[in-house]
XYZ file of N, CA and C in Angstrom:
717
model
N 32.776 -1.014 -20.574
C 33.251 -1.308 -19.461
C 32.593 -0.831 -18.091
N 31.927 0.423 -18.743
C 31.699 0.632 -17.201
C 30.161 0.298 -16.752
N 29.452 -0.238 -17.764
C 28.288 -0.948 -17.427
C 28.853 -2.688 -16.997
N 29.554 -2.893 -17.430
C 30.192 -4.289 -17.319
C 30.688 -4.846 -15.718
N 31.039 -3.173 -15.403
C 31.793 -3.253 -14.052
C 30.617 -3.025 -12.964
N 29.697 -2.288 -13.194
C 28.410 -2.213 -12.629
C 27.717 -3.289 -12.229
N 27.731 -4.249 -12.926
C 26.921 -5.423 -12.918
C 27.598 -6.614 -12.054
N 29.391 -6.417 -12.205
C 30.141 -7.304 -11.434
C 30.219 -6.541 -10.251
N 29.829 -5.530 -10.110
C 29.536 -4.864 -8.318
C 28.565 -5.786 -7.866
N 27.550 -5.409 -8.367
C 26.204 -6.028 -8.139
C 26.173 -7.423 -7.817
N 27.082 -8.094 -8.619
C 26.706 -9.769 -8.470
C 28.046 -9.816 -7.086
N 29.020 -9.126 -7.177
C 29.979 -9.282 -5.717
C 29.131 -9.043 -4.297
N 28.416 -7.885 -4.345
C 27.696 -7.730 -3.410
C 26.491 -8.721 -2.915
N 25.874 -9.119 -3.643
C 24.825 -10.143 -3.674
C 25.296 -11.272 -3.140
N 26.927 -11.855 -3.506
C 27.686 -12.530 -3.299
C 27.638 -12.553 -1.652
N 28.444 -11.454 -1.429
C 28.692 -11.238 0.329
C 27.194 -11.398 0.878
N 26.519 -10.618 0.539
C 25.267 -11.106 1.152
C 24.770 -12.815 1.339
N 24.596 -12.970 0.248
C 24.678 -14.660 0.333
C 25.425 -15.539 1.332
N 26.566 -15.093 1.328
C 27.609 -16.062 2.333
C 27.272 -15.455 3.766
N 26.990 -14.269 3.870
C 26.379 -13.888 5.275
C 25.084 -14.804 5.752
N 24.126 -14.914 4.956
C 23.190 -15.151 5.421
C 22.729 -16.937 5.334
N 23.628 -17.367 4.725
C 23.319 -18.746 4.422
C 22.656 -19.093 3.202
N 22.999 -20.277 2.427
C 22.341 -20.768 1.068
C 20.570 -20.686 0.992
N 20.216 -20.525 0.064
C 18.809 -20.956 -0.137
C 18.898 -21.102 -1.425
N 18.335 -22.323 -1.927
C 18.404 -23.077 -3.583
C 17.612 -22.123 -4.783
N 16.754 -21.189 -4.335
C 16.648 -20.438 -5.308
C 16.699 -18.801 -5.177
N 17.003 -18.506 -3.959
C 17.393 -16.937 -3.498
C 18.389 -16.940 -2.520
N 19.448 -17.215 -2.873
C 20.434 -17.277 -1.984
C 20.623 -15.537 -1.390
N 20.440 -14.551 -1.987
C 20.845 -13.263 -1.942
C 19.544 -12.608 -1.468
N 18.482 -13.319 -0.865
C 17.022 -12.688 -0.614
C 17.461 -11.539 0.320
N 17.910 -11.469 1.388
C 18.314 -9.957 1.799
C 18.896 -8.900 1.186
N 19.703 -8.914 0.018
C 20.371 -8.006 -0.832
C 18.948 -7.802 -1.565
N 18.255 -8.559 -2.474
C 16.944 -8.587 -2.857
C 16.216 -8.050 -2.775
N 15.698 -8.125 -1.524
C 14.471 -7.543 -0.880
C 14.670 -5.963 -0.659
N 15.904 -5.689 -0.152
C 16.562 -4.452 -0.229
C 16.186 -3.518 -1.475
N 16.915 -4.235 -2.882
C 16.835 -3.557 -3.871
C 15.866 -3.380 -4.407
N 14.382 -4.367 -3.901
C 13.020 -4.330 -4.273
C 12.188 -3.432 -3.433
N 12.554 -3.023 -2.319
C 12.278 -2.120 -1.485
C 12.679 -0.603 -2.488
N 13.858 -0.354 -2.837
C 14.284 0.995 -3.457
C 13.389 0.751 -4.663
N 13.309 -0.314 -5.329
C 12.697 -0.109 -6.876
C 10.951 0.270 -6.420
N 10.558 -0.434 -5.464
C 8.949 0.075 -5.502
C 8.963 1.380 -4.453
N 9.837 2.115 -4.011
C 9.727 3.382 -3.880
C 9.988 3.901 -4.604
N 10.736 3.996 -5.791
C 10.948 4.625 -6.791
C 10.011 4.711 -7.741
N 9.215 3.596 -7.961
C 8.078 3.241 -8.766
C 6.993 4.315 -8.130
N 6.822 4.483 -6.876
C 5.555 5.093 -6.288
C 5.558 6.413 -6.686
N 7.238 6.560 -6.117
C 7.245 8.712 -6.197
C 7.646 8.807 -7.669
N 8.052 8.191 -8.568
C 8.132 8.944 -9.747
C 7.292 8.169 -11.477
N 7.964 6.648 -11.259
C 8.021 5.962 -12.410
C 5.851 5.995 -12.624
N 5.534 5.086 -11.877
C 4.027 4.935 -11.487
C 3.301 6.011 -12.039
N 3.149 7.154 -11.396
C 2.509 8.692 -11.573
C 2.682 9.124 -13.096
N 3.859 9.145 -13.379
C 4.198 9.544 -14.888
C 3.357 8.113 -15.538
N 3.622 6.882 -15.753
C 2.588 5.839 -16.291
C 1.547 6.343 -16.422
N 0.826 6.610 -15.146
C -0.723 6.873 -15.131
C -1.018 8.159 -15.897
N -0.355 9.191 -15.961
C -0.180 10.342 -16.601
C -0.364 10.528 -18.245
N 0.708 9.503 -18.599
C 0.972 9.037 -19.931
C -0.565 8.127 -20.525
N -1.008 7.186 -19.545
C -2.038 6.395 -20.015
C -3.592 7.279 -20.228
N -3.685 8.259 -19.330
C -4.173 9.103 -19.124
C -4.643 10.132 -20.323
N -3.536 10.466 -20.891
C -3.292 11.451 -21.782
C -3.371 11.176 -23.056
N -2.507 10.200 -23.415
C -2.580 9.792 -24.647
C -3.431 8.545 -25.049
N -4.134 8.545 -26.153
C -5.438 7.771 -26.548
C -4.597 6.153 -26.861
N -5.831 5.251 -26.540
C -5.297 4.352 -26.852
C -4.340 3.691 -27.914
N -4.902 4.078 -29.015
C -4.395 3.717 -30.493
C -3.011 4.741 -30.531
N -2.658 5.504 -29.736
C -1.631 6.152 -30.063
C -0.472 5.294 -29.365
N -0.943 4.735 -27.486
C -0.030 4.012 -27.036
C 0.268 2.599 -27.707
N -1.015 2.206 -28.455
C -0.439 1.002 -29.155
C 0.562 0.993 -30.029
N 0.506 2.359 -31.217
C 1.631 2.434 -31.573
C 2.819 2.582 -31.221
N 3.182 3.216 -29.878
C 4.522 3.695 -29.423
C 4.834 2.138 -28.855
N 4.060 1.281 -28.231
C 4.425 -0.412 -28.398
C 4.959 -0.998 -29.120
N 4.048 -0.966 -30.278
C 4.415 -1.620 -31.691
C 5.761 -1.292 -32.169
N 5.904 -0.144 -31.778
C 7.296 0.837 -32.584
C 8.428 -0.159 -31.655
N 8.181 -0.173 -30.378
C 9.717 -0.581 -29.279
C 9.299 -2.019 -29.938
N 8.157 -2.610 -29.959
C 8.334 -4.196 -30.094
C 8.892 -4.893 -31.475
N 9.185 -3.712 -32.202
C 9.409 -4.053 -33.613
C 10.775 -4.040 -33.396
N 11.369 -2.915 -32.949
C 12.836 -2.785 -32.774
C 13.679 -4.273 -32.089
N 12.824 -4.610 -31.595
C 13.538 -6.512 -30.689
C 13.488 -6.963 -31.912
N 13.066 -7.118 -32.773
C 12.748 -8.321 -33.751
C 14.280 -8.480 -34.525
N 15.232 -7.583 -34.731
C 16.486 -7.498 -35.206
C 17.394 -8.575 -34.426
N 17.360 -8.105 -32.858
C 17.867 -8.812 -31.774
C 17.361 -10.475 -31.784
N 16.093 -10.302 -31.762
C 15.578 -11.794 -31.879
C 16.152 -12.553 -32.687
N 16.207 -11.798 -34.154
C 16.575 -13.096 -35.198
C 18.111 -13.369 -35.129
N 18.672 -12.320 -34.421
C 20.385 -12.624 -33.956
C 20.467 -14.033 -32.921
N 19.727 -13.886 -32.091
C 19.776 -15.193 -31.035
C 18.844 -16.160 -31.409
N 17.972 -16.160 -32.274
C 17.314 -17.369 -32.882
C 18.347 -17.862 -33.689
N 19.290 -17.130 -34.571
C 20.200 -17.854 -35.147
C 21.146 -18.630 -34.502
N 21.340 -18.030 -33.476
C 22.450 -18.335 -32.320
C 21.958 -19.815 -31.559
N 20.747 -19.949 -31.444
C 20.306 -20.751 -30.826
C 19.564 -22.138 -31.671
N 20.398 -21.756 -33.010
C 19.900 -22.714 -33.841
C 18.515 -23.138 -34.674
N 17.911 -22.071 -34.320
C 16.359 -22.187 -35.102
C 16.288 -21.282 -36.168
N 16.514 -21.692 -37.476
C 16.530 -20.903 -38.636
C 15.118 -20.172 -39.026
N 14.174 -21.352 -38.661
C 12.977 -20.648 -38.833
C 12.294 -19.611 -38.328
N 12.695 -19.864 -36.962
C 12.247 -18.626 -36.055
C 12.793 -17.430 -36.455
N 14.353 -17.558 -36.478
C 14.950 -16.334 -37.055
C 14.550 -15.442 -38.276
N 13.934 -16.652 -39.364
C 13.327 -15.844 -40.682
C 11.786 -15.298 -40.258
N 11.430 -15.738 -39.362
C 9.827 -15.663 -38.945
C 10.226 -13.539 -38.460
N 11.479 -13.466 -37.314
C 11.716 -12.769 -36.782
C 11.920 -11.508 -37.813
N 13.002 -11.922 -39.025
C 13.204 -11.174 -39.934
C 12.337 -10.330 -40.829
N 11.530 -11.367 -40.929
C 9.898 -11.191 -41.875
C 9.303 -10.142 -41.100
N 9.135 -10.441 -39.876
C 8.156 -9.360 -39.010
C 8.834 -8.105 -39.032
N 9.885 -7.926 -38.983
C 10.718 -6.632 -38.837
C 10.477 -5.936 -40.209
N 10.936 -6.497 -41.444
C 10.682 -6.335 -42.559
C 9.297 -5.511 -42.811
N 8.430 -6.803 -42.522
C 7.047 -6.051 -42.951
C 6.468 -4.959 -42.090
N 6.608 -4.956 -41.151
C 6.362 -4.055 -39.726
C 6.778 -2.563 -40.054
N 8.306 -2.735 -40.606
C 8.946 -1.333 -40.639
C 8.696 -0.710 -42.044
N 8.160 -1.248 -43.021
C 7.888 -1.079 -44.209
C 6.324 -0.471 -44.346
N 5.222 -1.517 -44.580
C 3.897 -1.427 -44.815
C 3.671 -1.124 -42.974
N 4.027 -1.172 -42.326
C 3.690 -0.817 -40.908
C 4.284 0.522 -40.516
N 4.447 1.139 -41.496
C 4.797 2.481 -41.070
C 5.975 2.756 -40.188
N 7.112 2.075 -40.173
C 8.045 2.363 -39.167
C 7.838 1.509 -38.116
N 6.745 0.380 -37.907
C 6.739 -0.563 -36.721
C 5.519 0.012 -36.061
N 5.316 1.082 -35.977
C 3.647 1.385 -35.616
C 2.653 0.707 -35.559
N 2.500 0.046 -36.876
C 1.360 -0.787 -36.936
C 2.000 -2.592 -37.124
N 1.255 -2.886 -36.559
C 1.658 -4.528 -36.442
C 1.167 -5.473 -37.606
N 1.589 -5.241 -38.953
C 0.630 -6.081 -39.873
C 0.992 -7.327 -39.881
N 2.546 -7.853 -39.364
C 2.914 -8.903 -39.538
C 1.876 -10.037 -38.457
N 1.664 -9.686 -37.343
C 0.655 -10.667 -36.447
C -0.420 -10.585 -37.651
N -1.028 -9.638 -37.887
C -2.357 -9.783 -38.802
C -2.084 -10.659 -39.797
N -0.921 -10.708 -40.404
C -0.809 -11.845 -41.678
C -0.170 -13.347 -40.871
N -0.358 -13.292 -39.651
C 0.185 -14.508 -39.163
C 1.742 -15.035 -39.065
N 2.271 -13.958 -39.245
C 4.070 -14.507 -39.029
C 4.123 -14.218 -37.381
N 4.511 -15.312 -37.040
C 4.875 -15.620 -35.414
C 5.929 -14.824 -34.876
N 5.554 -14.279 -33.487
C 7.123 -13.410 -32.726
C 7.395 -14.456 -32.343
N 8.898 -14.174 -32.450
C 9.530 -15.213 -31.472
C 10.777 -14.629 -30.582
N 10.137 -13.829 -29.508
C 11.031 -12.918 -28.727
C 11.838 -13.598 -28.047
N 13.760 -13.404 -28.252
C 14.544 -13.863 -27.534
C 15.673 -12.777 -26.932
N 16.609 -13.438 -26.308
C 17.717 -12.729 -25.554
C 18.562 -13.544 -25.412
N 19.720 -12.859 -24.972
C 21.081 -13.670 -24.872
C 21.026 -14.148 -24.063
N 20.203 -14.032 -22.724
C 19.858 -15.016 -21.602
C 19.362 -16.270 -22.149
N 18.433 -16.034 -22.608
C 17.806 -17.156 -23.266
C 18.790 -18.220 -24.571
N 19.480 -17.557 -25.215
C 20.715 -17.844 -25.597
C 21.353 -18.849 -25.085
N 21.900 -18.227 -23.757
C 22.715 -18.931 -23.074
C 22.448 -20.143 -22.517
N 20.836 -19.992 -22.070
C 20.168 -21.419 -21.906
C 20.144 -22.342 -22.689
N 20.052 -22.214 -23.803
C 20.271 -23.159 -25.225
C 21.144 -23.587 -25.313
N 21.996 -22.883 -24.767
C 23.750 -23.378 -24.757
C 24.255 -24.655 -23.756
N 23.295 -24.498 -22.700
C 23.181 -25.375 -21.510
C 23.920 -24.319 -20.246
N 23.967 -23.396 -20.408
C 24.208 -22.120 -19.213
C 23.048 -22.476 -18.331
N 23.444 -22.634 -17.117
C 22.203 -22.423 -15.826
C 21.919 -21.147 -15.714
N 20.555 -20.872 -15.342
C 20.421 -19.795 -14.861
C 20.966 -19.037 -13.456
N 21.380 -19.940 -12.713
C 21.900 -19.343 -11.211
C 20.935 -18.675 -10.580
N 21.238 -18.188 -9.405
C 20.216 -17.859 -8.361
C 19.607 -16.511 -9.001
N 18.322 -16.223 -8.375
C 17.392 -15.349 -8.372
C 18.105 -13.885 -8.004
N 18.185 -12.776 -8.952
C 18.786 -11.778 -8.416
C 17.697 -10.129 -8.946
N 17.546 -9.467 -8.124
C 16.961 -8.107 -8.349
C 17.723 -6.946 -8.689
N 17.490 -6.390 -9.690
C 18.660 -5.184 -10.073
C 17.769 -4.066 -10.077
N 18.820 -2.657 -9.429
C 17.963 -1.657 -9.095
C 17.366 -1.112 -10.663
N 16.204 -0.512 -10.705
C 15.292 0.192 -11.924
C 15.140 -0.812 -12.271
N 15.971 -1.907 -12.950
C 15.305 -3.175 -14.050
C 14.608 -4.221 -13.312
N 15.078 -4.405 -12.271
C 13.517 -5.340 -11.437
C 14.422 -6.766 -11.304
N 13.286 -8.005 -11.679
C 13.608 -9.271 -11.305
C 14.564 -9.728 -12.523
N 15.703 -10.604 -12.385
C 16.707 -11.258 -12.909
C 16.989 -12.333 -12.491
N 18.128 -13.043 -13.190
C 18.531 -14.180 -12.497
C 20.619 -13.629 -12.721
N 21.246 -14.382 -12.289
C 22.581 -14.312 -12.546
C 22.977 -14.299 -13.823
N 22.813 -15.209 -14.445
C 22.993 -15.717 -15.937
C 22.274 -14.714 -17.065
N 20.882 -14.218 -16.356
C 20.754 -13.098 -17.142
C 21.349 -11.814 -17.191
N 21.723 -11.321 -15.601
C 22.200 -10.345 -15.424
C 23.356 -9.974 -16.550
N 24.750 -11.112 -16.318
C 25.429 -11.164 -17.165
C 25.228 -10.916 -18.607
N 24.357 -11.567 -19.120
C 23.546 -11.368 -20.145
C 23.219 -10.059 -20.713
N 22.711 -9.014 -19.872
C 22.305 -7.792 -20.130
C 23.537 -6.725 -20.826
N 24.780 -7.104 -20.445
C 25.771 -6.578 -21.222
C 25.945 -6.999 -22.746
N 25.287 -7.890 -23.417
C 25.193 -8.472 -24.665
C 23.999 -7.735 -24.943
N 23.124 -7.964 -24.519
C 21.634 -7.437 -24.818
C 22.099 -5.955 -24.833
N 22.515 -5.268 -24.307
C 22.525 -3.954 -24.283
C 23.167 -3.511 -25.595
N 24.332 -3.838 -26.365
C 24.867 -4.046 -27.667
C 23.787 -4.264 -28.812
N 23.075 -5.152 -28.223
C 21.968 -5.479 -29.433
C 20.928 -4.920 -29.799
N 20.914 -3.694 -28.586
C 19.574 -3.054 -28.602
C 19.148 -1.869 -29.390
N 18.734 -1.848 -30.403
C 18.645 -0.695 -31.814
C 18.685 0.687 -31.268
N 17.866 0.862 -30.033
C 17.770 2.341 -29.217
C 19.272 2.632 -29.181
N 20.008 1.609 -28.553
C 21.531 2.112 -27.776
C 22.307 2.763 -29.439
N 21.777 2.263 -30.108
C 22.783 2.605 -31.609
C 22.233 4.021 -32.125
N 21.178 4.834 -31.812
C 20.967 6.175 -31.912
C 22.007 6.961 -31.649
N 22.869 7.696 -32.547
C 23.979 8.553 -31.912
C 23.918 9.810 -31.385
N 22.021 10.436 -31.831
C 22.013 11.700 -31.071
C 21.598 11.217 -29.256
N 22.152 11.991 -28.533
C 22.307 11.280 -27.431
C 20.858 11.815 -26.616
N 20.392 12.695 -26.919
C 19.270 13.534 -26.235
C 18.058 12.625 -27.178
N 18.290 12.295 -28.344
C 16.631 11.312 -28.829
C 17.153 10.129 -28.466
N 18.536 9.537 -28.107
C 18.558 8.204 -27.523
C 17.788 7.767 -26.264
N 17.993 9.407 -25.402
C 17.692 9.012 -23.848
C 16.359 9.462 -24.054
N 15.570 10.018 -25.179
C 14.058 10.027 -25.239
C 13.583 9.073 -25.413
N 14.064 8.202 -26.009
C 13.591 6.886 -26.457
C 13.459 5.920 -25.698
N 14.676 5.995 -24.477
C 14.834 5.168 -23.493
C 13.631 5.538 -22.564
N 13.641 6.678 -22.192
C 12.550 7.440 -21.421
C 11.049 6.813 -21.735
N 10.709 6.878 -23.004
C 9.332 6.602 -23.557
C 9.218 5.142 -23.432
N 10.371 4.668 -23.840
C 10.231 3.132 -23.756
C 9.763 2.199 -22.337
N 10.291 3.069 -21.594
C 10.092 2.788 -19.964
C 8.964 3.145 -19.321
N 8.378 4.346 -19.871
C 7.187 4.965 -19.382
C 5.971 3.657 -19.906
N 6.184 3.395 -21.432
C 5.281 2.807 -21.991
C 4.997 1.432 -21.394
N 6.437 0.783 -20.686
C 6.207 -0.467 -20.449
C 5.545 -0.584 -18.895
N 6.014 0.758 -18.174
C 5.139 0.703 -16.697
C 3.863 0.957 -17.257
N 3.346 1.541 -18.235
C 1.860 1.813 -18.412
C 1.164 0.421 -18.869
N 1.826 -0.296 -19.658
C 1.394 -1.623 -20.087
C 1.044 -2.465 -18.653
N 2.147 -2.252 -17.270
C 1.815 -3.011 -16.663
C 0.703 -2.207 -15.266
N -0.092 -1.261 -15.216
C -0.389 -0.804 -14.375
C -1.636 -1.500 -13.758
N -2.313 -2.112 -14.635
C -3.481 -3.119 -14.258
C -2.887 -4.362 -13.436
N -1.789 -5.169 -13.911
C -1.261 -6.030 -13.172
C -0.645 -5.935 -11.795
N -0.095 -4.783 -12.055
C 0.107 -4.059 -10.483
C -0.933 -4.032 -9.555
N -2.264 -3.383 -9.905
C -3.070 -3.346 -9.173
C -3.414 -4.802 -8.178
N -3.410 -5.444 -9.440
C -3.895 -7.292 -9.409
C -3.132 -7.583 -8.267
N -1.789 -7.397 -8.497
C -0.501 -8.116 -7.360
C -0.441 -7.071 -6.100
N -0.857 -5.917 -6.073
C -0.857 -5.801 -4.744
C -1.904 -6.050 -4.031
N -3.328 -6.284 -4.534
C -4.661 -6.955 -4.034
C -4.203 -8.005 -3.640
N -3.684 -9.013 -4.455
C -3.854 -10.613 -4.169
C -2.460 -11.592 -3.604
N -1.565 -10.481 -3.753
C -0.198 -11.221 -3.127
C -0.282 -11.085 -1.486
N 0.248 -11.592 -0.577
C 0.569 -11.673 0.774
C 1.598 -11.122 0.945
N 2.574 -11.690 -0.190
C 4.378 -11.212 0.114
C 4.588 -11.061 -1.464
N 4.398 -9.825 -1.869
C 4.803 -9.335 -3.001
C 6.331 -9.824 -3.805
N 7.163 -9.653 -2.838
C 8.359 -10.034 -3.354
C 8.558 -11.364 -3.634
N 8.201 -12.093 -2.819
C 7.992 -13.797 -2.950
C 7.071 -14.044 -4.396
N 5.908 -13.487 -4.589
C 4.956 -13.973 -5.401
C 5.797 -13.323 -6.965
N 6.460 -12.147 -6.937
C 7.282 -11.967 -7.979
C 8.388 -12.515 -8.389
N 8.957 -13.243 -7.362
C 10.125 -13.856 -7.686
C 9.666 -15.226 -8.098
N 8.889 -15.786 -7.626
C 8.272 -17.195 -8.171
C 7.858 -16.984 -9.853
N 6.993 -16.306 -9.525
C 6.190 -15.935 -11.217
C 7.129 -15.737 -12.137
N 8.523 -14.781 -11.817
C 9.483 -14.465 -12.856
C 10.216 -15.886 -13.021
N 10.234 -16.560 -12.143
C 11.268 -17.635 -12.342
C 10.823 -18.878 -13.172
N 9.275 -19.140 -12.625
C 8.234 -19.887 -13.166
C 8.289 -19.620 -14.903
N 7.976 -18.266 -15.154
C 7.636 -17.730 -16.172
C 8.949 -17.813 -17.004
N 10.363 -17.492 -16.924
C 11.687 -17.691 -17.677
C 11.930 -19.517 -17.905
N 11.888 -20.035 -16.807
C 11.891 -21.368 -17.122
C 10.620 -22.204 -18.018
N 9.509 -21.531 -18.030
C 8.516 -22.040 -18.965
C 9.009 -21.538 -20.471
N 9.573 -20.461 -20.597
C 9.740 -19.751 -22.079
C 11.012 -20.817 -22.485
N 11.895 -20.924 -21.773
C 13.126 -21.811 -22.083
C 12.480 -23.113 -22.389
N 11.980 -23.743 -21.346
C 11.292 -25.282 -22.312
C 10.505 -25.065 -22.845
N 9.559 -24.079 -23.561
C 8.820 -24.146 -24.818
C 9.842 -24.382 -25.944
N 11.088 -23.755 -25.871
C 12.284 -23.868 -26.692
C 12.920 -25.088 -26.887
N 12.411 -26.380 -26.377
C 13.239 -27.306 -26.125
C 14.633 -27.020 -25.278
N 14.761 -26.225 -24.434
C 15.964 -26.148 -23.675
C 15.952 -27.406 -22.565
N 16.807 -27.527 -22.020
C 17.141 -28.341 -20.510
C 17.347 -27.336 -19.736
N 16.454 -26.538 -19.124
C 16.719 -25.558 -18.193
C 17.034 -25.829 -16.547
N 17.831 -25.397 -16.256
C 17.671 -25.611 -14.504
C 16.400 -24.707 -13.760
N 15.981 -25.355 -13.219
C 14.635 -25.025 -12.670
C 14.815 -24.354 -11.374
N 15.072 -22.861 -11.027
C 14.788 -22.716 -9.624
C 13.447 -22.492 -8.584
N 12.364 -22.615 -9.909
C 11.227 -22.438 -9.209
C 10.094 -23.469 -8.779
N 10.896 -25.128 -8.983
C 10.339 -25.933 -8.621
C 10.892 -26.412 -7.274
N 10.120 -27.129 -6.614
C 10.989 -27.667 -5.419
C 11.839 -28.801 -5.767
N 12.438 -29.069 -4.543
C 13.563 -30.268 -5.001
C 13.084 -31.394 -5.099
N 13.669 -32.462 -5.626
C 13.262 -33.745 -5.917
C 13.320 -34.607 -4.529
N 12.648 -35.548 -4.619
C 12.621 -36.351 -3.110
C 13.835 -37.169 -3.528
N 14.765 -37.560 -2.540
C 16.158 -38.247 -2.769
C 15.292 -39.638 -2.826
N 15.899 -40.734 -3.796
C 15.301 -41.838 -4.259
C 15.782 -42.456 -3.022
N 14.797 -43.514 -2.902
C 14.795 -44.540 -1.554
C 15.255 -45.587 -2.245
């Protein structure tokens, strides 16, 4: 309930910001989102990015690849569930096979033998499942620490958290260590992309927003979904 209350509070605050400043089809909460983005960027520059750089410099590439494979393998179970909920049994079977292969002969997921064997990855979450069921994305929303999202995907995070295998580790210190390692590994994998973004984008906020919404819409369209697109210009009225 605490997590659900947190997201509800963020949504309420964003709605108040949007009502106060007037609607924007893609980003009615822009003042709120920009303030959260500034907070996230400050936190990243002060703590997250330096830690990720040390992680990248200290650990050899094969070790980092193993860590990334391990956490990717954990997502296969939840992807399988969401593929089933989306009515995609073949994709669900691939997710189950990937998890089985990489957990056994892949040494607990450190090695990605499933990809070598040609078993396709179908990474899904509950936000995409809601999209498959016809739920629109809602406007863009930036979350503290977690970053870009939408109203729908923020609501889906409550369910996604329950499906996260790391969340089911009973030992609190071990669970928190896994969360931390996963976050650092993810940030380290984005270091190069972050440098390109800093150099290329005149307005990093707008660039990130548009890229996120375009990618999210493209992923859903690739699954055959009729998705509400906030990244596209409005259609001209019929004459």
